[in-house]
Every structure is written in structure tokens, then in C-alpha cells.
Amino acid sequence: MMKLVIVGGGHAAAQIATSLRMKKFVGDVAIVSDEPVVPYQRPPLSKMYLSGEISAERLPILREQAYEGANIQLKLGARASTINRDAKTLCLADGETMPYDKLILAVGGHARRLSCKGADLAGIHYVRTMTDTDAMRGEFNTAKRIVIIGGGYIGLEVAAVARKAGKAVTVLEATDRILARVVAPEVSDFYTQLHRQEGVTIHTGEMVTEIEGNDRATAVITASGERFESDMIVAGIGLVPNIELAADAGVAASATGIEVNAHCQTSDPDIYAVGDVAWFNHPFYRRGMRLESVQNAVDQAKVAVEHIMGDDATYDALPWFWSDQYGLKLQIAGLSEGYDTLVVRGNPEERSVAFFYMRDGKMLAADCVGRVAEFMNAKKLIAARIDIDVSLLKDESRPFKEIAAEILSV
Ligand SMILES: Cc1cc2nc3c(=O)[nH]c(=O)nc-3n(C[C@H](O)[C@H](O)[C@H](O)COP(=O)(O)OP(=O)(O)OC[C@H]3O[C@@H](n4cnc5c(N)ncnc54)[C@H](O)[C@@H]3O)c2cc1C
């Protein structure tokens, strides 16, 4: 019987359990997670779980009984510390040694920490785990002024929740626009307007140099000399992939992630890596990347399980992602890097708009705000890699589904 050990208790691990159950895997399976709870949904941590709209009971991806039913041993609160590749064993921090035939590293990453003066003061929060959000909640309820460092998705989602709760919210972004790494300037403008209309103060080009305070953070100082007083600080400044377990065992990994091939296998064919930690060559975009999304964690988990079970599965999924702010759903299909033209469908003022990223007349990606049909059909248009008459994309007199069908029928 094959011994399969999974390290990590996040989205990828839960999907591995689901896939093993669906494919009727016969073997010994264990999930080793350093978190004390069953794998849960991470996206609500900066959205409805932070706002209190959903409770902890709603977060688990699968109930504990589902793992038992599938004969999957759940080792919670257990940290994997070393891999012995010669002996094919995994050592846990508590001294236990677990033999494996195949090992899947679904270890995700941790929130990048501030490194400036005052970064270790109390009152500075990061949002990666349920424990993080639980720790924030008490202060969040009483804080009047919240400073958010980082104008990425997580920072902006926390800003939206905080504004809805009536806080004075300031977002400090080091680059010249929010969401600069992932969207076009027009989309950054849309989100800047949205947050300003909702009452958030956004400062761009503000690099944090110091957190002020005695035993608790009370203000944020930036390179321009500005001082922003705060009762609470939330930093959303990126993710650092957890590569140490692999790297220490001599598995190919670097600061960008653990390297995997199209089957999600690392440089050691008996060790796989999936999800936020995996660095892979995307066949569609033909470049190396690491993706931080539920969809990627789920799809790579499926590929790893299928490959372990003898199928020639390869990863070729089109990336997609979502974000919720002020009840508006942003759905993103594809990656926009390298676009030459941006086509706008709809009216940003009405908070219902799709932005299509084109390159050489073909669709590369789409950011859809409150536009489900555009998102669903953009995925097909991107995958088809066909020439598109952009005037069709803008034509609001016809449903987008019909337009996409016409384009795809040529
Ligand atoms: C606040 C927040 C909001 C998000 N919102 C969205 C969203 O709206 N849409 C979207 O698509 N994605 C979103 N994401 C990203 C998404 O949650 C991640 O892409 C996804 O969780 C990745 O799954 P994973 O299994 O690879 O890693 P994770 O879910 O991070 O799981 C990794 C697990 O491994 C454990 N672990 C690490 N090292 C060890 C070790 N040595 N031993 C034992 N256990 C270990 C960790 O504690 C963790 O439980 C969000 C993420 C956060 C934090």
C-alpha cells in the first residue's frame, strides 16, 4: 500500500483529500498541518470572517468526518521540520518520523513582515491565518483609526470591511498606484475612486520607514516625512513562499518558490509541490510563475493526485481570481502582463464594468466588476487565442454571451 503524506493544511491539502476520495485511492494517507484546525477557506479572512458576517463554523472546506470517512489521518498542530530523502521519511517537530512513498508539499507561504524600525511593536497585524484574523478582531472592534500598509487585494479588502464598520481608514501604498502589480492603471483608478467614494484616504508613493510607539504602535512614518496616527495597523505587503522544508532537503527551490514540472513534481520525483508555494512554467504564458489563488491550489492538487495515481496529468489551467470589496465582486481571468490595448465595456461610474486586456488583437486577460457573463465568456475567449474585433467587446446593446458566441463561431 502506498504511503502518501501531505504537508500543509490549506486549500490544496483539502482538494487533495477530495480528489483521493473521488478517485478511490487505496493507501495510507496523512495530512500534516501546523495549524490547529481542519483546512479552511482563507479568502473570508479579509472579508466576511473579519466583518463577522460569517462565523468560524462556516470556514472549513471539508468537515472533519470527511477525512475520517476517506481514511485520511489528520495531524493538526503538527509541524514538519525535515525531509530525509534517502530514507524517504518526514520528521515532525515533536520528533515523530513518518515514512512516505510520495510526499506532497502544500505548504503555502507566510505574510511578508515589515522590517522597518518599530516593526515588532504590538498593534501591527498581518492577515494569513484564522489565528491572525481572530487576533485582529478584538482591536478591530474598538479601533477608530486604522492604517493599512499596502494597496494590494488583501489591504483593500480589509479597508472595505473597516470602512463598513465606520472606521477612519488610511491606505499607504509605496508605488504610484494601488494594485499596480496586477491591474492596468485604469483599473487602479477605478478602485481608487471606489475607495475614496466610500471614505477611505489613499496615499500613494508613501514608503513606510518607521512605526512609532512605546510598547504599542501609534503612528506610521513614511519616507516623505508624513506621520499617520493609528489605533491599529494592518500590513498586506505580500507573501513569502515556505520553501525551507524543500530547500533544506536539497529539492530545487529558490526565493520564488519550489520548482515543479507540469505534473507538479519537484526535482525529486517522489516529492510534489502544489499551490501558493509552487514555481512552475505556465504552458499558456510560457514563463515561470507562482500563483496565489484558490483556483491554482485546487487545480494543481488535482494534477498531483492524478499523476501519483498513474495518469499523465499536466497543469494547463487558465488562472482566475476574485476579490470582494463593498459588496462588489471583481473576477479576474488570465494574466494581463504584456498587454498592448485595454478595452473597456460598461461604465466605471456605475460600478459595473469589464476591462479586457488585448495583445496583438487577442484577449489576454479580463478584470470584470459585477460582470459575471463577461468573466465566464472572457475565459473562453482567452483560451481560444483568436483575433477579436474590439468594437464587438464594447457593444453594450447586445448581451456579452451572444457576442462571445459570435466571436467563437468564426
Ligand atoms: C486574507 C486572504 C484573502 C485571500 N483572498 C483570496 C481570494 O479572494 N481569491 C483567491 O483566489 N485567493 C485568495 N487568497 C489566496 C488563497 O487563500 C491561497 O492562494 C490559497 O490558500 C493557497 O492554498 P495553499 O494550500 O497553497 O496554501 P495555504 O492555504 O496557505 O496552506 C498552507 C498550509 O501549510 C501549513 N504549513 C506550512 N508549513 C508547514 C509545515 N512545515 N508543517 C506543517 N504545516 C505547514 C500552513 O500553516 C497552512 O495551513 C487569499 C489569501 C488570504 C491570506
Short mmCIF file of C-alpha atoms and ligand atoms in Angstrom, two decimals:
data_model
loop_
_atom_site.label_atom_id
_atom_site.label_comp_id
_atom_site.label_asym_id
_atom_site.label_seq_id
_atom_site.Cartn_x
_atom_site.Cartn_y
_atom_site.Cartn_z
CA MET A 1 0.00 0.00 0.00
CA MET A 2 1.38 3.38 -0.98
CA LYS A 3 2.12 5.78 1.87
CA LEU A 4 1.17 9.29 0.86
CA VAL A 5 1.99 12.19 3.16
CA ILE A 6 0.75 15.73 2.57
CA VAL A 7 2.40 18.64 4.37
CA GLY A 8 0.13 21.66 4.77
CA GLY A 9 -3.47 22.12 5.79
CA GLY A 10 -4.80 24.72 3.36
CA HIS A 11 -6.84 24.80 0.16
CA ALA A 12 -4.52 22.46 -1.72
CA ALA A 13 -4.50 19.87 1.07
CA ALA A 14 -8.30 19.84 1.26
CA GLN A 15 -8.52 19.35 -2.51
CA ILE A 16 -6.00 16.50 -2.36
CA ALA A 17 -8.27 14.82 0.19
CA THR A 18 -11.31 15.35 -2.05
CA SER A 19 -9.52 14.06 -5.15
CA LEU A 20 -8.19 10.99 -3.35
CA ARG A 21 -11.69 10.18 -2.14
CA MET A 22 -13.25 10.69 -5.56
CA LYS A 23 -10.61 8.57 -7.26
CA LYS A 24 -10.94 5.85 -4.62
CA PHE A 25 -7.26 5.95 -3.74
CA VAL A 26 -6.18 2.91 -1.77
CA GLY A 27 -3.25 3.57 0.51
CA ASP A 28 -2.16 5.23 3.72
CA VAL A 29 -2.75 8.98 3.65
CA ALA A 30 -1.83 11.57 6.27
CA ILE A 31 -2.16 15.35 6.25
CA VAL A 32 0.34 17.14 8.49
CA SER A 33 -0.65 20.72 9.27
CA ASP A 34 0.88 23.12 11.74
CA GLU A 35 -2.48 24.90 12.10
CA PRO A 36 -4.68 23.64 14.94
CA VAL A 37 -7.87 23.42 12.84
CA VAL A 38 -9.09 21.45 9.82
CA PRO A 39 -8.24 23.04 6.44
CA TYR A 40 -10.43 26.11 5.98
CA GLN A 41 -11.20 28.78 3.40
CA ARG A 42 -8.65 31.57 3.57
CA PRO A 43 -10.35 34.25 1.39
CA PRO A 44 -13.01 35.17 4.01
CA LEU A 45 -10.25 36.09 6.48
CA SER A 46 -10.02 39.56 4.94
CA LYS A 47 -13.71 39.71 4.01
CA MET A 48 -16.78 38.21 5.70
CA TYR A 49 -14.95 36.48 8.54
CA LEU A 50 -13.24 39.72 9.52
CA SER A 51 -16.53 41.61 9.34
CA GLY A 52 -18.22 38.92 11.45
CA GLU A 53 -20.77 38.15 8.72
CA ILE A 54 -19.71 34.51 8.77
CA SER A 55 -18.55 32.53 11.77
CA ALA A 56 -15.69 30.07 12.23
CA GLU A 57 -18.07 27.13 11.71
CA ARG A 58 -18.55 28.19 8.09
CA LEU A 59 -14.85 28.23 7.22
CA PRO A 60 -13.81 24.54 6.98
CA ILE A 61 -13.54 23.32 3.39
CA LEU A 62 -14.48 19.77 4.41
CA ARG A 63 -15.83 18.57 7.72
CA GLU A 64 -13.51 16.52 9.91
CA GLN A 65 -15.68 13.45 9.30
CA ALA A 66 -14.96 13.65 5.58
CA TYR A 67 -11.26 12.98 6.24
CA GLU A 68 -12.12 10.12 8.59
CA GLY A 69 -14.55 8.73 6.02
CA ALA A 70 -11.81 8.74 3.40
CA ASN A 71 -9.33 7.14 5.80
CA ILE A 72 -7.14 10.20 5.80
CA GLN A 73 -5.27 10.77 9.03
CA LEU A 74 -5.32 14.44 10.02
CA LYS A 75 -2.36 15.51 12.13
CA LEU A 76 -3.21 19.02 13.26
CA GLY A 77 -0.92 21.36 15.16
CA ALA A 78 1.98 19.27 13.83
CA ARG A 79 4.92 20.96 12.13
CA ALA A 80 7.01 19.10 9.58
CA SER A 81 10.64 20.04 10.19
CA THR A 82 12.86 17.93 7.89
CA ILE A 83 12.69 15.56 4.97
CA ASN A 84 15.16 12.69 4.73
CA ARG A 85 15.05 11.88 1.05
CA ASP A 86 17.36 8.84 1.25
CA ALA A 87 15.29 7.17 3.95
CA LYS A 88 12.06 8.64 2.48
CA THR A 89 10.88 9.91 5.82
CA LEU A 90 9.36 13.13 7.08
CA CYS A 91 10.34 14.31 10.57
CA LEU A 92 7.96 16.35 12.64
CA ALA A 93 8.97 18.96 15.19
CA ASP A 94 7.70 16.69 18.00
CA GLY A 95 10.21 14.00 16.97
CA GLU A 96 7.83 11.69 15.12
CA THR A 97 9.14 10.15 11.90
CA MET A 98 6.70 9.36 9.12
CA PRO A 99 7.72 7.12 6.21
CA TYR A 100 6.42 8.06 2.76
CA ASP A 101 6.41 6.71 -0.77
CA LYS A 102 5.11 10.00 -2.14
CA LEU A 103 5.17 13.36 -0.40
CA ILE A 104 3.15 16.42 -1.42
CA LEU A 105 4.28 19.82 -0.15
CA ALA A 106 1.22 22.07 0.06
CA VAL A 107 2.88 24.46 2.49
CA GLY A 108 1.77 27.81 1.06
CA GLY A 109 3.54 30.86 2.34
CA HIS A 110 3.62 33.36 5.18
CA ALA A 111 2.84 37.05 5.22
CA ARG A 112 5.83 39.25 4.44
CA ARG A 113 6.73 41.20 7.59
CA LEU A 114 7.62 44.83 7.84
CA SER A 115 11.33 45.28 8.51
CA CYS A 116 11.46 48.99 9.43
CA LYS A 117 12.12 50.45 12.86
CA GLY A 118 9.23 49.66 15.22
CA ALA A 119 8.06 46.69 13.13
CA ASP A 120 7.84 44.43 16.19
CA LEU A 121 5.54 46.71 18.21
CA ALA A 122 2.15 45.39 19.33
CA GLY A 123 -0.81 46.56 17.30
CA ILE A 124 0.63 45.60 13.89
CA HIS A 125 -1.33 42.86 12.17
CA TYR A 126 -1.00 40.55 9.17
CA VAL A 127 -3.77 38.50 7.58
CA ARG A 128 -2.81 34.97 6.63
CA THR A 129 -4.40 32.58 9.12
CA MET A 130 -7.58 32.32 11.13
CA THR A 131 -5.44 32.97 14.21
CA ASP A 132 -4.30 36.25 12.61
CA THR A 133 -7.87 37.42 11.98
CA ASP A 134 -9.03 36.26 15.41
CA ALA A 135 -6.14 38.22 16.97
CA MET A 136 -7.11 41.31 14.97
CA ARG A 137 -10.80 41.19 15.79
CA GLY A 138 -10.64 42.45 19.37
CA GLU A 139 -8.63 45.52 18.40
CA PHE A 140 -10.58 45.95 15.19
CA ASN A 141 -13.83 46.30 17.11
CA THR A 142 -12.52 49.14 19.28
CA ALA A 143 -10.04 50.91 16.93
CA LYS A 144 -11.22 54.21 15.47
CA ARG A 145 -8.31 54.88 13.10
CA ILE A 146 -6.85 52.06 11.04
CA VAL A 147 -3.78 52.48 8.85
CA ILE A 148 -3.34 49.85 6.18
CA ILE A 149 0.11 49.38 4.71
CA GLY A 150 -0.09 48.03 1.16
CA GLY A 151 -2.68 48.73 -1.52
CA GLY A 152 -2.99 45.16 -2.80
CA TYR A 153 -6.10 42.98 -2.68
CA ILE A 154 -5.81 41.98 0.97
CA GLY A 155 -5.15 45.55 2.15
CA LEU A 156 -8.05 46.90 0.11
CA GLU A 157 -10.43 44.18 1.30
CA VAL A 158 -9.56 44.99 4.92
CA ALA A 159 -10.05 48.69 4.10
CA ALA A 160 -13.55 47.97 2.75
CA VAL A 161 -14.53 45.97 5.85
CA ALA A 162 -13.10 48.65 8.14
CA ARG A 163 -14.99 51.44 6.36
CA LYS A 164 -18.24 49.48 6.56
CA ALA A 165 -17.57 49.24 10.30
CA GLY A 166 -17.27 53.03 10.45
CA LYS A 167 -13.51 53.33 10.99
CA ALA A 168 -11.33 56.14 9.69
CA VAL A 169 -9.20 54.24 7.17
CA THR A 170 -5.94 55.29 5.54
CA VAL A 171 -4.20 53.15 2.93
CA LEU A 172 -0.49 53.73 2.35
CA GLU A 173 0.90 52.37 -0.91
CA ALA A 174 4.59 52.57 -1.76
CA THR A 175 4.22 52.61 -5.57
CA ASP A 176 2.41 55.27 -7.57
CA ARG A 177 -0.95 53.45 -7.66
CA ILE A 178 -2.86 50.73 -5.81
CA LEU A 179 -2.95 47.21 -7.29
CA ALA A 180 -0.04 48.26 -9.53
CA ARG A 181 1.43 44.76 -9.74
CA VAL A 182 -1.73 43.14 -11.10
CA VAL A 183 -4.01 45.55 -12.98
CA ALA A 184 -3.95 48.34 -15.60
CA PRO A 185 -3.81 51.98 -14.46
CA GLU A 186 -7.48 52.36 -15.46
CA VAL A 187 -8.46 49.57 -13.06
CA SER A 188 -6.31 51.10 -10.31
CA ASP A 189 -8.17 54.37 -10.97
CA PHE A 190 -11.50 52.58 -10.66
CA TYR A 191 -10.56 51.10 -7.28
CA THR A 192 -9.04 54.36 -6.07
CA GLN A 193 -12.31 56.16 -6.88
CA LEU A 194 -14.38 53.41 -5.31
CA HIS A 195 -12.47 53.54 -2.03
CA ARG A 196 -12.39 57.33 -1.97
CA GLN A 197 -16.15 57.48 -2.58
CA GLU A 198 -16.58 55.12 0.35
CA GLY A 199 -14.47 57.41 2.53
CA VAL A 200 -11.03 55.76 2.53
CA THR A 201 -7.98 58.02 2.35
CA ILE A 202 -5.42 56.63 -0.08
CA HIS A 203 -1.85 57.89 -0.25
CA THR A 204 0.38 56.50 -2.99
CA GLY A 205 4.15 56.88 -3.26
CA GLU A 206 4.40 56.58 0.52
CA MET A 207 7.13 54.18 1.62
CA VAL A 208 6.89 53.29 5.30
CA THR A 209 10.14 53.92 7.14
CA GLU A 210 9.14 53.63 10.79
CA ILE A 211 6.38 52.58 13.11
CA GLU A 212 6.18 54.89 16.08
CA GLY A 213 5.13 53.91 19.59
CA ASN A 214 6.39 52.87 23.01
CA ASP A 215 5.06 49.39 23.66
CA ARG A 216 2.26 49.71 21.05
CA ALA A 217 2.23 51.14 17.54
CA THR A 218 0.61 54.56 17.48
CA ALA A 219 1.69 56.07 14.15
CA VAL A 220 3.24 55.23 10.80
CA ILE A 221 6.04 57.41 9.42
CA THR A 222 6.85 57.48 5.70
CA ALA A 223 9.92 58.46 3.67
CA SER A 224 8.27 61.75 2.70
CA GLY A 225 8.17 62.67 6.40
CA GLU A 226 4.40 62.24 6.75
CA ARG A 227 3.05 60.86 10.01
CA PHE A 228 -0.20 58.85 10.11
CA GLU A 229 -1.69 58.28 13.55
CA SER A 230 -3.35 54.94 14.11
CA ASP A 231 -5.04 52.80 16.73
CA MET A 232 -4.30 49.73 14.70
CA ILE A 233 -2.09 48.85 11.71
CA VAL A 234 -2.69 46.12 9.15
CA ALA A 235 0.12 45.27 6.75
CA GLY A 236 -0.68 43.49 3.49
CA ILE A 237 2.68 43.61 1.74
CA GLY A 238 2.89 40.24 0.08
CA LEU A 239 3.57 36.59 0.62
CA VAL A 240 6.83 34.72 1.14
CA PRO A 241 6.65 31.10 -0.07
CA ASN A 242 7.52 28.47 2.57
CA ILE A 243 10.42 26.85 0.72
CA GLU A 244 12.64 25.85 3.68
CA LEU A 245 11.44 22.27 4.07
CA ALA A 246 12.22 21.55 0.41
CA ALA A 247 15.37 23.66 0.14
CA ASP A 248 16.93 22.13 3.28
CA ALA A 249 16.39 18.68 1.79
CA GLY A 250 18.16 19.68 -1.44
CA VAL A 251 14.97 19.88 -3.51
CA ALA A 252 15.27 22.63 -6.16
CA ALA A 253 13.79 25.81 -4.70
CA SER A 254 14.60 29.50 -4.54
CA ALA A 255 13.06 32.65 -3.11
CA THR A 256 10.48 32.45 -5.91
CA GLY A 257 9.16 29.05 -4.79
CA ILE A 258 9.65 25.29 -5.01
CA GLU A 259 10.31 24.36 -8.63
CA VAL A 260 7.89 21.89 -10.18
CA ASN A 261 7.30 20.41 -13.65
CA ALA A 262 3.96 20.16 -15.46
CA HIS A 263 2.94 17.22 -13.22
CA CYS A 264 3.71 19.31 -10.09
CA GLN A 265 6.73 17.08 -9.37
CA THR A 266 9.77 18.70 -7.81
CA SER A 267 13.37 17.86 -8.70
CA ASP A 268 12.77 14.71 -6.59
CA PRO A 269 10.14 12.68 -8.49
CA ASP A 270 8.66 11.32 -5.25
CA ILE A 271 8.03 14.81 -3.89
CA TYR A 272 5.35 17.08 -5.35
CA ALA A 273 4.65 20.73 -4.55
CA VAL A 274 1.34 22.49 -5.22
CA GLY A 275 -0.46 25.76 -4.58
CA ASP A 276 0.99 29.07 -3.42
CA VAL A 277 4.46 27.58 -2.89
CA ALA A 278 4.92 26.03 -6.34
CA TRP A 279 7.01 27.74 -9.03
CA PHE A 280 6.16 26.37 -12.46
CA ASN A 281 6.35 27.12 -16.15
CA HIS A 282 2.88 28.04 -17.35
CA PRO A 283 2.27 26.48 -20.78
CA PHE A 284 -0.09 29.27 -21.86
CA TYR A 285 2.10 32.21 -20.81
CA ARG A 286 5.39 30.35 -21.45
CA ARG A 287 7.16 31.71 -18.42
CA GLY A 288 7.90 30.72 -14.86
CA MET A 289 5.43 31.86 -12.22
CA ARG A 290 3.90 31.23 -8.84
CA LEU A 291 0.19 31.88 -8.44
CA GLU A 292 -1.57 32.82 -5.22
CA SER A 293 -5.15 31.76 -5.79
CA VAL A 294 -7.61 29.15 -4.63
CA GLN A 295 -8.14 28.03 -8.20
CA ASN A 296 -4.45 27.34 -8.70
CA ALA A 297 -4.14 25.45 -5.40
CA VAL A 298 -7.16 23.32 -6.32
CA ASP A 299 -6.11 22.62 -9.91
CA GLN A 300 -2.52 21.76 -9.01
CA ALA A 301 -3.71 19.47 -6.21
CA LYS A 302 -5.84 17.59 -8.74
CA VAL A 303 -2.91 17.22 -11.13
CA ALA A 304 -0.57 15.91 -8.39
CA VAL A 305 -3.12 13.30 -7.23
CA GLU A 306 -3.85 12.14 -10.77
CA HIS A 307 -0.14 11.85 -11.55
CA ILE A 308 0.56 9.92 -8.36
CA MET A 309 -2.27 7.56 -9.31
CA GLY A 310 -0.69 6.87 -12.69
CA ASP A 311 -2.40 9.33 -15.06
CA ASP A 312 -0.29 11.54 -17.28
CA ALA A 313 -1.98 14.67 -15.88
CA THR A 314 -0.41 18.05 -16.62
CA TYR A 315 -1.27 21.53 -15.37
CA ASP A 316 -2.52 23.92 -18.04
CA ALA A 317 -5.38 25.79 -16.34
CA LEU A 318 -6.10 29.41 -17.15
CA PRO A 319 -5.54 31.43 -13.96
CA TRP A 320 -8.53 33.12 -12.39
CA PHE A 321 -9.06 35.01 -9.16
CA TRP A 322 -11.62 37.11 -7.34
CA SER A 323 -11.83 39.88 -4.77
CA ASP A 324 -14.80 41.32 -2.86
CA GLN A 325 -14.92 44.95 -1.81
CA TYR A 326 -18.05 46.88 -0.72
CA GLY A 327 -20.26 44.05 -1.99
CA LEU A 328 -18.76 44.37 -5.47
CA LYS A 329 -17.25 41.22 -6.90
CA LEU A 330 -14.15 41.56 -9.05
CA GLN A 331 -13.46 38.47 -11.14
CA ILE A 332 -10.19 38.20 -12.98
CA ALA A 333 -9.48 35.79 -15.82
CA GLY A 334 -5.97 35.33 -17.16
CA LEU A 335 -2.84 37.39 -16.53
CA SER A 336 -2.63 40.85 -18.02
CA GLU A 337 1.14 41.25 -18.18
CA GLY A 338 2.32 42.31 -21.64
CA TYR A 339 -0.99 43.72 -22.94
CA ASP A 340 -0.92 46.44 -25.61
CA THR A 341 -4.56 47.61 -25.57
CA LEU A 342 -7.19 47.92 -22.86
CA VAL A 343 -10.84 47.72 -23.93
CA VAL A 344 -13.48 48.99 -21.51
CA ARG A 345 -17.05 47.62 -21.61
CA GLY A 346 -19.57 49.38 -19.42
CA ASN A 347 -19.39 52.40 -17.22
CA PRO A 348 -16.98 52.53 -14.28
CA GLU A 349 -19.17 55.23 -12.70
CA GLU A 350 -21.99 52.70 -12.43
CA ARG A 351 -19.71 50.16 -10.73
CA SER A 352 -20.43 47.62 -13.43
CA VAL A 353 -17.61 47.33 -15.91
CA ALA A 354 -15.31 44.86 -17.66
CA PHE A 355 -11.73 45.65 -18.66
CA PHE A 356 -10.33 43.44 -21.41
CA TYR A 357 -6.58 43.22 -21.89
CA MET A 358 -5.56 42.58 -25.51
CA ARG A 359 -2.27 41.75 -27.17
CA ASP A 360 -1.89 41.61 -30.96
CA GLY A 361 -5.70 41.57 -31.30
CA LYS A 362 -6.16 38.56 -28.99
CA MET A 363 -7.56 38.58 -25.48
CA LEU A 364 -5.00 38.03 -22.73
CA ALA A 365 -6.99 38.73 -19.57
CA ALA A 366 -10.14 40.35 -18.20
CA ASP A 367 -10.97 42.19 -14.97
CA CYS A 368 -14.75 42.09 -14.53
CA VAL A 369 -16.50 44.13 -11.85
CA GLY A 370 -20.07 42.95 -11.25
CA ARG A 371 -19.99 41.32 -14.69
CA VAL A 372 -20.35 37.57 -14.38
CA ALA A 373 -21.26 36.93 -18.04
CA GLU A 374 -18.20 38.88 -19.21
CA PHE A 375 -15.97 36.89 -16.84
CA MET A 376 -17.36 33.48 -17.85
CA ASN A 377 -17.11 34.22 -21.57
CA ALA A 378 -13.77 36.02 -21.35
CA LYS A 379 -12.29 32.75 -20.08
CA LYS A 380 -13.38 31.08 -23.33
CA LEU A 381 -12.14 33.95 -25.50
CA ILE A 382 -8.73 33.95 -23.80
CA ALA A 383 -8.36 30.18 -24.15
CA ALA A 384 -9.35 30.34 -27.84
CA ARG A 385 -6.45 32.72 -28.66
CA ILE A 386 -8.36 34.12 -31.63
CA ASP A 387 -8.35 37.54 -33.27
CA ILE A 388 -11.13 39.71 -31.88
CA ASP A 389 -12.75 42.85 -33.29
CA VAL A 390 -12.60 45.08 -30.21
CA SER A 391 -15.68 47.08 -31.28
CA LEU A 392 -17.71 43.92 -30.56
CA LEU A 393 -16.40 43.78 -27.00
CA LYS A 394 -17.58 47.33 -26.34
CA ASP A 395 -21.07 46.85 -27.83
CA GLU A 396 -23.38 47.15 -24.82
CA SER A 397 -26.51 46.83 -26.98
CA ARG A 398 -26.05 43.03 -27.02
CA PRO A 399 -25.54 40.53 -24.19
CA PHE A 400 -21.91 39.54 -23.86
CA LYS A 401 -22.71 35.84 -24.09
CA GLU A 402 -24.10 36.41 -27.59
CA ILE A 403 -21.09 38.47 -28.64
CA ALA A 404 -18.66 35.83 -27.36
CA ALA A 405 -20.58 33.09 -29.18
CA GLU A 406 -20.34 35.07 -32.42
CA ILE A 407 -16.59 35.61 -31.99
CA LEU A 408 -16.00 31.96 -31.14
CA SER A 409 -18.07 30.71 -34.11
CA VAL A 410 -15.71 32.24 -36.69
C1 LIG B 1 -6.63 37.07 3.59
C2 LIG B 1 -6.56 36.32 2.31
C3 LIG B 1 -7.52 36.53 1.32
C4 LIG B 1 -7.47 35.82 0.12
N1 LIG B 1 -8.44 36.03 -0.81
C5 LIG B 1 -8.44 35.29 -1.95
C6 LIG B 1 -9.48 35.43 -2.91
O1 LIG B 1 -10.38 36.24 -2.75
N2 LIG B 1 -9.45 34.64 -4.01
C7 LIG B 1 -8.45 33.72 -4.22
O2 LIG B 1 -8.46 33.01 -5.24
N3 LIG B 1 -7.45 33.57 -3.33
C8 LIG B 1 -7.41 34.33 -2.21
N4 LIG B 1 -6.40 34.18 -1.30
C9 LIG B 1 -5.30 33.27 -1.62
C10 LIG B 1 -5.64 31.83 -1.29
O3 LIG B 1 -6.17 31.74 0.00
C11 LIG B 1 -4.37 31.00 -1.42
O4 LIG B 1 -3.97 31.06 -2.77
C12 LIG B 1 -4.61 29.55 -1.01
O5 LIG B 1 -4.93 29.48 0.35
C13 LIG B 1 -3.37 28.71 -1.30
O6 LIG B 1 -3.57 27.41 -0.83
P1 LIG B 1 -2.33 26.50 -0.39
O7 LIG B 1 -2.94 25.22 0.07
O8 LIG B 1 -1.30 26.51 -1.44
O9 LIG B 1 -1.68 27.28 0.84
P2 LIG B 1 -2.31 27.66 2.24
O10 LIG B 1 -3.79 27.77 2.15
O11 LIG B 1 -1.53 28.83 2.72
O12 LIG B 1 -1.97 26.41 3.17
C14 LIG B 1 -0.66 26.10 3.55
C15 LIG B 1 -0.73 25.34 4.85
O13 LIG B 1 0.51 24.73 5.14
C16 LIG B 1 0.80 24.87 6.51
N5 LIG B 1 2.23 24.67 6.69
C17 LIG B 1 3.25 25.42 6.22
N6 LIG B 1 4.44 24.90 6.57
C18 LIG B 1 4.18 23.78 7.29
C19 LIG B 1 5.00 22.80 7.92
N7 LIG B 1 6.33 22.85 7.87
N8 LIG B 1 4.39 21.78 8.58
C20 LIG B 1 3.04 21.69 8.64
N9 LIG B 1 2.23 22.59 8.04
C21 LIG B 1 2.79 23.61 7.37
C22 LIG B 1 0.29 26.27 6.78
O14 LIG B 1 0.13 26.56 8.13
C23 LIG B 1 -1.03 26.22 6.05
O15 LIG B 1 -2.02 25.60 6.81
C24 LIG B 1 -6.42 34.88 -0.10
C25 LIG B 1 -5.45 34.67 0.88
C26 LIG B 1 -5.52 35.37 2.09
C27 LIG B 1 -4.48 35.13 3.14
#
